[in-house]
Short mmCIF file of C-alpha atoms in Angstrom, two decimals:
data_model
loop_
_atom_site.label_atom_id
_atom_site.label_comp_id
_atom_site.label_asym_id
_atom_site.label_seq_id
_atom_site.Cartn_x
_atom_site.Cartn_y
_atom_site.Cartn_z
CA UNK X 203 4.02 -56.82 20.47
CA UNK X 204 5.71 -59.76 21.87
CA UNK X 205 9.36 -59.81 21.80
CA UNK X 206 9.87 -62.66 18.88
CA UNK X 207 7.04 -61.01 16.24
CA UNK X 208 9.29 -57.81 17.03
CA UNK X 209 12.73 -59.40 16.15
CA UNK X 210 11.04 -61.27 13.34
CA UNK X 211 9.66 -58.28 11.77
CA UNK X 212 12.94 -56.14 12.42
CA UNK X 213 14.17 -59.24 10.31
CA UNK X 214 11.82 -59.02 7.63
CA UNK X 215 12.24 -55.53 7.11
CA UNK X 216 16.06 -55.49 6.34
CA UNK X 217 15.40 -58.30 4.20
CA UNK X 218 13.29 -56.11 2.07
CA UNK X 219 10.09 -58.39 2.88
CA UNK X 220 8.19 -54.55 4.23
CA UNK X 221 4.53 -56.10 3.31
CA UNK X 222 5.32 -59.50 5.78
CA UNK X 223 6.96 -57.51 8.27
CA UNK X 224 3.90 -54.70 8.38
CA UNK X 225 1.53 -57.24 8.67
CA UNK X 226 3.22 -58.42 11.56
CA UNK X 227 2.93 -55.45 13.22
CA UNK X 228 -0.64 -54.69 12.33
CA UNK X 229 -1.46 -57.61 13.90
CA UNK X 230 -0.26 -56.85 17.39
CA UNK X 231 -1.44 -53.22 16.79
CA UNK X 232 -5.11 -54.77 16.35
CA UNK X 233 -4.45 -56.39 19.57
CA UNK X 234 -3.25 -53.12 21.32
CA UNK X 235 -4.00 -49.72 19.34
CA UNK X 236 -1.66 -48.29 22.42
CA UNK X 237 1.64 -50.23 21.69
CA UNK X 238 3.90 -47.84 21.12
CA UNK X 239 6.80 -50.08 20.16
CA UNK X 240 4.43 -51.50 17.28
CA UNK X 241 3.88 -47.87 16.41
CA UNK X 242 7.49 -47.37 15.86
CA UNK X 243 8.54 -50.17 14.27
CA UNK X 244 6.05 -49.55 11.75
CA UNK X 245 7.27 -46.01 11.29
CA UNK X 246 10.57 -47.72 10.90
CA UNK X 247 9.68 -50.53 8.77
CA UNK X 248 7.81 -48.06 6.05
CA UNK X 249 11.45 -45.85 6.36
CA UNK X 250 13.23 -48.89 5.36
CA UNK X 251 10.83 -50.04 2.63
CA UNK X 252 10.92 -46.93 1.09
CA UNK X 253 6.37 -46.86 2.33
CA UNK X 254 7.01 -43.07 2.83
CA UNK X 255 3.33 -41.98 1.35
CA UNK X 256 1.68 -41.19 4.43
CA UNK X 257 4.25 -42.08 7.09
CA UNK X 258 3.97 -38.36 8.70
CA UNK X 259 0.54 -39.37 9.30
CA UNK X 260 1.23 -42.41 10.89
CA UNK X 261 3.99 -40.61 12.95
CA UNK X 262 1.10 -38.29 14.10
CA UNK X 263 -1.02 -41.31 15.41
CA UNK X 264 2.20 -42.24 17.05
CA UNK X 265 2.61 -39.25 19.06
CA UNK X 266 -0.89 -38.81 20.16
CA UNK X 267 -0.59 -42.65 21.45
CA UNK X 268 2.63 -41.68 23.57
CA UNK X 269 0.73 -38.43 24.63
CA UNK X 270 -2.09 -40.22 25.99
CA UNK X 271 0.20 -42.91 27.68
CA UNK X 272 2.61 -39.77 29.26
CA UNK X 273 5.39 -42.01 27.04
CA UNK X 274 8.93 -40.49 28.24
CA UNK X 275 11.70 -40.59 25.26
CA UNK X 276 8.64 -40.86 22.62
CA UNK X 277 9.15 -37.52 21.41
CA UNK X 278 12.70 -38.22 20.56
CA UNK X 279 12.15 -41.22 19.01
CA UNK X 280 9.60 -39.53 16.54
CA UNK X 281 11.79 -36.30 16.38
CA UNK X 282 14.28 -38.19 14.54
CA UNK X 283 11.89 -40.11 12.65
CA UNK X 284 10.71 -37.20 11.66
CA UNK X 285 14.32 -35.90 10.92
CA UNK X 286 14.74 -38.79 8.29
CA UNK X 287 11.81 -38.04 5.86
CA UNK X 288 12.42 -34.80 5.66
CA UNK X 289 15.72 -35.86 5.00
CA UNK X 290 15.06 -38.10 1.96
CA UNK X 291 12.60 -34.85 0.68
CA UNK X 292 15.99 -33.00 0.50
CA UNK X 293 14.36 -30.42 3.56
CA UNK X 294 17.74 -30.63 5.14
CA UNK X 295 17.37 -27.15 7.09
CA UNK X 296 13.65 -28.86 8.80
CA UNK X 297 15.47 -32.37 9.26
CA UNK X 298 18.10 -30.62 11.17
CA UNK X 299 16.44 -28.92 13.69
CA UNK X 300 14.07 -32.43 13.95
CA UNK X 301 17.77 -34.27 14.61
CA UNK X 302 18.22 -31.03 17.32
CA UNK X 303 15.28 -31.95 18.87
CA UNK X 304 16.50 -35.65 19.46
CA UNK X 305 19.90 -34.43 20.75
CA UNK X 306 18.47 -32.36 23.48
CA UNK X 307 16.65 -34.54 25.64
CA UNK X 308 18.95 -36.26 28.78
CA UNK X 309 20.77 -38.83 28.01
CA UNK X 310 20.40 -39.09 23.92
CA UNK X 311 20.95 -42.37 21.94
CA UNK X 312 23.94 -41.57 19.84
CA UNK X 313 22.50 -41.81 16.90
CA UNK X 314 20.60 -39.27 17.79
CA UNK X 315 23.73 -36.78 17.51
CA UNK X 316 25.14 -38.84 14.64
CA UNK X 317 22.39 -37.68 12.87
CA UNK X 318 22.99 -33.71 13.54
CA UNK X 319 27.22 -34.38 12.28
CA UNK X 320 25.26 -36.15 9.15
CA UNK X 321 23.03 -33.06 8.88
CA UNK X 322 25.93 -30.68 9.58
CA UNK X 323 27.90 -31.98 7.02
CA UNK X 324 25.54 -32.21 4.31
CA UNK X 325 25.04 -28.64 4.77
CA UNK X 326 28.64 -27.75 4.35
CA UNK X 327 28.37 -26.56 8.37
CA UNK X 328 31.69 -28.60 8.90
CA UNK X 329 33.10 -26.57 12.11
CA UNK X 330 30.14 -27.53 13.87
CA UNK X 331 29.98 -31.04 13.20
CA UNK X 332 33.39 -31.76 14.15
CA UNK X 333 32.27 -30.70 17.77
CA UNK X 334 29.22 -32.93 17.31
CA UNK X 335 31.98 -35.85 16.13
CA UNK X 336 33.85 -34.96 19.48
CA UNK X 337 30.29 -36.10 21.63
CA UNK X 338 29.89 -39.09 19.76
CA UNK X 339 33.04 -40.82 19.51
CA UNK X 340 33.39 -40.56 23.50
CA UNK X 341 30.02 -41.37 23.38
CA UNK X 342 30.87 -44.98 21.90
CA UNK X 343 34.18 -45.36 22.94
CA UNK X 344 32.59 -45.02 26.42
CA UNK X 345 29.56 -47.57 25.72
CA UNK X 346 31.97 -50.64 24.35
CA UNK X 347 34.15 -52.90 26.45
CA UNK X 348 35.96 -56.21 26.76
CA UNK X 349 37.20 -58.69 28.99
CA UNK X 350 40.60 -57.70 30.40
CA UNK X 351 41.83 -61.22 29.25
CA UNK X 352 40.93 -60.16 25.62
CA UNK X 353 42.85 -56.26 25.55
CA UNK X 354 46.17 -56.71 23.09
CA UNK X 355 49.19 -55.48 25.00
CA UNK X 356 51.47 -57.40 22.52
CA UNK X 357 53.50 -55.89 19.62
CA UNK X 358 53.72 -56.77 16.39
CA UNK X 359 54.40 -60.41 16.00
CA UNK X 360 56.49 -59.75 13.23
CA UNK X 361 57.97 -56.99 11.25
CA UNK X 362 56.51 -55.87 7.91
CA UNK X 363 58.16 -57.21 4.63
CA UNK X 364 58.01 -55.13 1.61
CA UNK X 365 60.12 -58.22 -0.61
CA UNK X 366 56.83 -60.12 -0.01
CA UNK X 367 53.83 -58.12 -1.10
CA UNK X 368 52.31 -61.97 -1.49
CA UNK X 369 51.96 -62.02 2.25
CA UNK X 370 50.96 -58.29 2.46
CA UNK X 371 47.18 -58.34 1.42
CA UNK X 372 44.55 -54.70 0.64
CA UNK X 373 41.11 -56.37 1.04
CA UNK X 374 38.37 -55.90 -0.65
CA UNK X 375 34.20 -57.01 -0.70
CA UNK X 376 32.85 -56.76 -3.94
CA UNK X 377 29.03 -58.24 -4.52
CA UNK X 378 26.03 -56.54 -5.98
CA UNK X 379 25.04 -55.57 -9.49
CA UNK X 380 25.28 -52.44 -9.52
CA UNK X 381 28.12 -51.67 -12.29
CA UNK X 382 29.62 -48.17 -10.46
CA UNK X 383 31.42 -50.95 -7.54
CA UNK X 384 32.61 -53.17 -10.34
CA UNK X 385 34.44 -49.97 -12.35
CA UNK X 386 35.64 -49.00 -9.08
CA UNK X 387 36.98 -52.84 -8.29
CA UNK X 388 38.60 -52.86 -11.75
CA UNK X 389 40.05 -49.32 -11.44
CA UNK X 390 41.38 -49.79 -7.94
CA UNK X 391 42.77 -53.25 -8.65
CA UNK X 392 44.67 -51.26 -12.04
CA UNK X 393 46.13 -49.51 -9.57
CA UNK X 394 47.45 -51.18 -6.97
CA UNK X 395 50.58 -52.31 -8.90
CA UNK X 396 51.79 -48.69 -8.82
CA UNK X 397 50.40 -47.38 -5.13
CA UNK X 398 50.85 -50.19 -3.01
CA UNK X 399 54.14 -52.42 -4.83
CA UNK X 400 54.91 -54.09 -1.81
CA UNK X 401 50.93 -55.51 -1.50
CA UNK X 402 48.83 -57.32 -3.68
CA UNK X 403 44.88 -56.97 -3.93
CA UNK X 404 42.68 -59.31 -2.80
CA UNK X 405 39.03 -58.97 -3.74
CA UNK X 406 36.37 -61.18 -1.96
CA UNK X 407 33.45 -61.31 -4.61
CA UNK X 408 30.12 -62.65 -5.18
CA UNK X 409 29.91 -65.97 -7.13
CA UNK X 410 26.86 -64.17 -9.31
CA UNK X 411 29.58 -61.41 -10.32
CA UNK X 412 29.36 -60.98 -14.04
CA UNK X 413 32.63 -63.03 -15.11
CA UNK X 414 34.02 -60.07 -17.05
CA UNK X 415 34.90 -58.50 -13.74
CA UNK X 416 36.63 -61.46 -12.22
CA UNK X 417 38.48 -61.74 -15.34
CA UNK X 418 39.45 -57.85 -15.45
CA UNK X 419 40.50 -58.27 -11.65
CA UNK X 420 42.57 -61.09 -12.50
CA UNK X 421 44.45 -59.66 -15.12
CA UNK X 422 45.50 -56.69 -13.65
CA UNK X 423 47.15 -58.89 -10.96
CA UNK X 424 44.60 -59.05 -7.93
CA UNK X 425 43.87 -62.27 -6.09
CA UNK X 426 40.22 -63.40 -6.49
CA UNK X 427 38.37 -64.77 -3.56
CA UNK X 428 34.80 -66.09 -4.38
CA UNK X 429 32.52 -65.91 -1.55
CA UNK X 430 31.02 -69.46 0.02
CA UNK X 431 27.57 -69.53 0.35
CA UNK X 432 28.14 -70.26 4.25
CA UNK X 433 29.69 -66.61 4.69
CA UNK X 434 26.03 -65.34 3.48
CA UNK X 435 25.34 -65.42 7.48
CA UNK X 436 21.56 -65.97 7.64
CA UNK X 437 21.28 -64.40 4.04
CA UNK X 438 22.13 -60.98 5.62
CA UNK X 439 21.89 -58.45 2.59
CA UNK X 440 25.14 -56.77 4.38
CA UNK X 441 27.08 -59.89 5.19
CA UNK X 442 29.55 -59.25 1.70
CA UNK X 443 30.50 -56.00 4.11
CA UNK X 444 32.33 -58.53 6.26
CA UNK X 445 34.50 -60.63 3.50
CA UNK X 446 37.35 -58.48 3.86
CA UNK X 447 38.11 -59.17 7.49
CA UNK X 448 38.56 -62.86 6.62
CA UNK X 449 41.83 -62.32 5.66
CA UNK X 450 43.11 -61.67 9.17
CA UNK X 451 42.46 -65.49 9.56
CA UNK X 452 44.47 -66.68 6.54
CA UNK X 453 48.02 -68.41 7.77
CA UNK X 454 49.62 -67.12 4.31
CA UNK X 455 48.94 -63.42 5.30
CA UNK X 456 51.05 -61.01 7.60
CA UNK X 457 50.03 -57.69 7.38
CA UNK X 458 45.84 -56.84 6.21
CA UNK X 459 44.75 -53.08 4.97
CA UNK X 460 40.93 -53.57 4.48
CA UNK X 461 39.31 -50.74 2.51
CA UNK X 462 36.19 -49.77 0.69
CA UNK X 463 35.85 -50.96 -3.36
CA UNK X 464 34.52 -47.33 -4.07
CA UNK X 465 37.83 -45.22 -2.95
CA UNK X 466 40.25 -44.05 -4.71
CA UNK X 467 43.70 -44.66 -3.14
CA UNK X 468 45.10 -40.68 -2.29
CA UNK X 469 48.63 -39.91 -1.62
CA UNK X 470 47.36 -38.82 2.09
CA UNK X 471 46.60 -42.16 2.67
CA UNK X 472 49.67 -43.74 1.16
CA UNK X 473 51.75 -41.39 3.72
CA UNK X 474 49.50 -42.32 6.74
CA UNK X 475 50.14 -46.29 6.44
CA UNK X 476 53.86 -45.03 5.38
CA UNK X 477 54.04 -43.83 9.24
CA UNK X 478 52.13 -46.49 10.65
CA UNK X 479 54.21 -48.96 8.46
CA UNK X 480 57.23 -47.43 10.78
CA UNK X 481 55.82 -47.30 14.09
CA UNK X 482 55.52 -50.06 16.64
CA UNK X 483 51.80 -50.15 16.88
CA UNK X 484 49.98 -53.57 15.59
CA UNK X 485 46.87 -51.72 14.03
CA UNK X 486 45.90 -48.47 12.72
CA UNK X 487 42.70 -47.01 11.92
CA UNK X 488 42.00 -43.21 9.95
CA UNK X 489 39.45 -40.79 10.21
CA UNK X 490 39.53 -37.32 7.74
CA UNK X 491 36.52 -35.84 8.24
CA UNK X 492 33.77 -34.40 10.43
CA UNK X 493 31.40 -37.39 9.53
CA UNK X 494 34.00 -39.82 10.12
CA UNK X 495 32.28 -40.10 13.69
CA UNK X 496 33.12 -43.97 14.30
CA UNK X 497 35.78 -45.43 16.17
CA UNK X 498 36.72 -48.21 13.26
CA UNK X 499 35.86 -46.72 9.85
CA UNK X 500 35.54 -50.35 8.27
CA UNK X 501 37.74 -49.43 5.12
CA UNK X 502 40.01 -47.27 6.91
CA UNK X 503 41.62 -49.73 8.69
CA UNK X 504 44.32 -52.50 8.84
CA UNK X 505 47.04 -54.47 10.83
CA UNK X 506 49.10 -57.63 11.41
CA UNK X 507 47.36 -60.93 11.42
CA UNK X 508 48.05 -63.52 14.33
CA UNK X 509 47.02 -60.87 17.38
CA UNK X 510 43.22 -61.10 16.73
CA UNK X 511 41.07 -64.17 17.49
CA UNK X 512 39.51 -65.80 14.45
CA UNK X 513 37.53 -63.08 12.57
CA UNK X 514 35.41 -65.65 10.38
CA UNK X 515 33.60 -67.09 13.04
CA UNK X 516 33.01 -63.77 15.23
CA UNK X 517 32.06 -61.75 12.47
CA UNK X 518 29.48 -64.53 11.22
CA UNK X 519 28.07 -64.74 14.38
CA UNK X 520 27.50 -60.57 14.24
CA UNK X 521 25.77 -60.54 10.86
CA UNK X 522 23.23 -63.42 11.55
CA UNK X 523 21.74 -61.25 14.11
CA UNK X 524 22.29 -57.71 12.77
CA UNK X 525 21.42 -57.14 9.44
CA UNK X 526 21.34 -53.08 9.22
CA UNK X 527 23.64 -51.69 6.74
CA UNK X 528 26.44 -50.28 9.15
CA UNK X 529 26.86 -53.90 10.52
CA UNK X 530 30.20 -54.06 9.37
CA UNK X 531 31.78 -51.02 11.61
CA UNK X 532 28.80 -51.88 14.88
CA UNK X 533 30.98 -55.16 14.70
CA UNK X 534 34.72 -53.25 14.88
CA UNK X 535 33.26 -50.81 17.50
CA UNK X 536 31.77 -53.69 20.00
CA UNK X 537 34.55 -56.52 19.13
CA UNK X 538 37.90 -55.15 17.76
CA UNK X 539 37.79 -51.32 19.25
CA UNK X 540 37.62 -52.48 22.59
CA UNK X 541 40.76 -55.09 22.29
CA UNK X 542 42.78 -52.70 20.71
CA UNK X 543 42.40 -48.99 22.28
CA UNK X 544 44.91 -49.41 25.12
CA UNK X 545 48.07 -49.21 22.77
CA UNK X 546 47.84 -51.76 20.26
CA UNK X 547 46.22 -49.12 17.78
CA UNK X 548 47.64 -45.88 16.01
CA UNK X 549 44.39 -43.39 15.62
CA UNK X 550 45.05 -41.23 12.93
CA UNK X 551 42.68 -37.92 12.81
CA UNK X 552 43.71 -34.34 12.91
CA UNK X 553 40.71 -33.53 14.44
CA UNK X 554 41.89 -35.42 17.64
CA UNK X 555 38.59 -36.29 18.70
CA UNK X 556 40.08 -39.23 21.25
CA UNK X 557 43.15 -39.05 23.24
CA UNK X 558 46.15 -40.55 21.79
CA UNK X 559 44.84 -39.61 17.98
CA UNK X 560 48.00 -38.47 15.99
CA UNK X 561 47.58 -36.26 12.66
CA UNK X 562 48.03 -36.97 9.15
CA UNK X 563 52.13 -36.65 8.32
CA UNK X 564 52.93 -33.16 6.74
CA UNK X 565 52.96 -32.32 3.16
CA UNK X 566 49.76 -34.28 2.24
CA UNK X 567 46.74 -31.81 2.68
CA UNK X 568 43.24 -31.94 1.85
CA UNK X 569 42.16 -30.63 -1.58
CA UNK X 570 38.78 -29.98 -2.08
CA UNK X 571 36.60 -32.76 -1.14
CA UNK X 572 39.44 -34.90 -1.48
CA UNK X 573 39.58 -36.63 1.69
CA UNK X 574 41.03 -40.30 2.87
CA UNK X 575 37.75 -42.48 2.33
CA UNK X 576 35.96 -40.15 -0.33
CA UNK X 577 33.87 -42.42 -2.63
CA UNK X 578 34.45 -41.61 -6.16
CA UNK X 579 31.47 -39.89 -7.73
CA UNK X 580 29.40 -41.93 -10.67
CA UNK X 581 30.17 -40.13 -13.30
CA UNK X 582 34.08 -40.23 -12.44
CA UNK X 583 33.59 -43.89 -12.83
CA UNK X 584 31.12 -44.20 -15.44
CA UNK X 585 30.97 -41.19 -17.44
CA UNK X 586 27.62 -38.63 -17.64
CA UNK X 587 24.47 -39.85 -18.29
CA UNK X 588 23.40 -40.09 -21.94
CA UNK X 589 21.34 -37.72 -23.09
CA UNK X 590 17.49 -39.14 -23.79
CA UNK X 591 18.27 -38.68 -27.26
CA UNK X 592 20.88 -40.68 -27.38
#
């Protein structure tokens, strides 16, 4: 498969056009039963399309292709294909020791063990993810880099304001139709007067937003930002991920927390920006749990504005060529991680999986499954379902 039908079906696919993007690939597989590559991204395209009706036979044509061809890393790759569909049959145990089988070879792909912490977790086997989390966040801490010109070894360029909570902005994305993220918008933005007095909420939101949410955002005091149809990079279906960061690059701003619509504001979190509020460090990022296994969670994380470059413009560039749902944080691990790790960032993690990562302050434990960057559950938000009779 040549390299362009490949990237244009990769395209297709996480644009939800699976029957375009398959055909693709059955073309160049009638060209060349033995392409493996075509093999996998066909594996991967069903996966995405939700085609999962006789994938494990198509994985088995797959592995007797890379057999015959002596293919070295092919059993990986289809041990964590594997991994996934038994995943989404809820046959966590079997997906598990699939993942295992990815993580063994030499040399894994990270996602490989990212998949095991995942697994791990799932299964309430939290001790030994956390050890998996160790592996992968030196994994990608040691895989990213920067320029030496572009590492921040400045300070703060200011200091923070509480008498201006104008300046002092909690980000948001909110797109989609899905009514659980507007309750949550709503909800959060209702309470932002009382957790955060000295900052005011800023939601970036879809122009197709029913206008009964901008309205209820609006009147509980939160700024309303609707989206351009330019920041749609290449009609990425995750490019709303990125609205938030735009506030870095707004003159009016000083200090930027961006966090996820769907999480509730705890009093552990209040009391970790509290201490990073009265350090010297420009940045912080949290991570309070085993299967927080990145190194910039992208709603766990904030910090002064003028030290960056211009986020618009970088993050745009990101999103018109990588459209998978994690785009978001792949873009703070290769472009902001890197800039920041030599000082300019406070890493806040009890489980101290990189060196310099301070713990939560004291006083403020975990209850339950109560952690910072828990997504509230649906029927939190929305009540139980209604009985058919209803």
């Amino acid at each position: 498969m040549n390299p362009e039908d490949q990237i244009e079906a990769m395209r297709l696919a996480k644009i939800d056009q699976t029957d375009s993007a398959l055909a693709l690939i059955d073309e160049a597989l009638a060209r060349d039963p033995d392409d493996f590559p075509a093999h996998l991204l066909r594996i991967k395209t069903m996966r995405f399309g939700g085609r999962l009706e006789g994938i494990m036979d198509v994985i088995d044509q797959a592995e007797e292709v890379a057999r015959r061809n002596s293919l070295k890393g092919a059993e990986a790759e289809l041990s964590f294909e594997r991994g996934w569909i038994l995943q989404s049959e809820d046959r966590l145990v079997e997906a598990l020791e699939y993942f295992r089988k990815s993580a063994e070879i030499e040399n894994p792909k990270v996602d490989y063990l990212s998949a095991v912490c995942s697994m791990l977790c799932k299964l309430g086997r939290y001790d030994e993810a956390v050890e998996w989390r160790h592996r992968i966040l030196r994994m990608r801490n040691a895989e990213v880099g920067c320029p030496p010109e572009q590492v921040i070894t400045a300070g703060r360029p200011k200091r923070f304001d509480p008498s201006t909570p104008e300046r002092n902005i909690v980000s948001y994305s909110l797109f989609g139709q899905d009514r659980y993220y507007h309750e949550c918008a709503i909800t959060n933005a209702r309470m932002h007067p009382v957790i955060f007095p000295e900052f005011t909420a800023r939601f970036y939101c879809a122009p197709d937003l029913p206008e009964e949410v901008l309205l209820a955002l609006r009147a509980s005091g939160a700024q309303v930002m609707l989206a351009r149809k330019e920041d749609n990079a290449s009609s990425s279906p995750m490019a709303g991920t990125f609205w938030r960061f735009l506030t870095f690059d707004d003159p009016n701003v000083d200090v930027v927390l961006c966090r996820d619509v769907d999480s509730p504001v705890l009093p552990r979190e209040r009391a970790a920006i509290e201490m990073w509020l009265a350090s010297s460090e420009p940045f912080y990022c949290m991570r309070d749990h085993a299967i927080h296994a990145e190194l910039i969670l992208a709603g766990l994380w904030g910090g002064f504005t003028g030290v960056l470059p211009p986020l618009g413009p970088l993050a745009g560039s990101f999103v018109s060529q990588d459209f998978s749902r994690f785009s978001d944080q792949k873009f703070l691990r290769a472009n902001i991680w890197p800039r920041l790790r030599e000082g300019a960032i406070m890493q806040i993690d009890d489980f101290a999986s990189l060196d310099g990562s301070v713990p939560f302050p004291d006083g403020f434990p975990k209850h339950g499954r109560q952690h910072v960057g828990v997504s509230w559950t649906r029927t939190q938000i929305l009540g139980p379902p209604l009985k058919a009779d209803q």
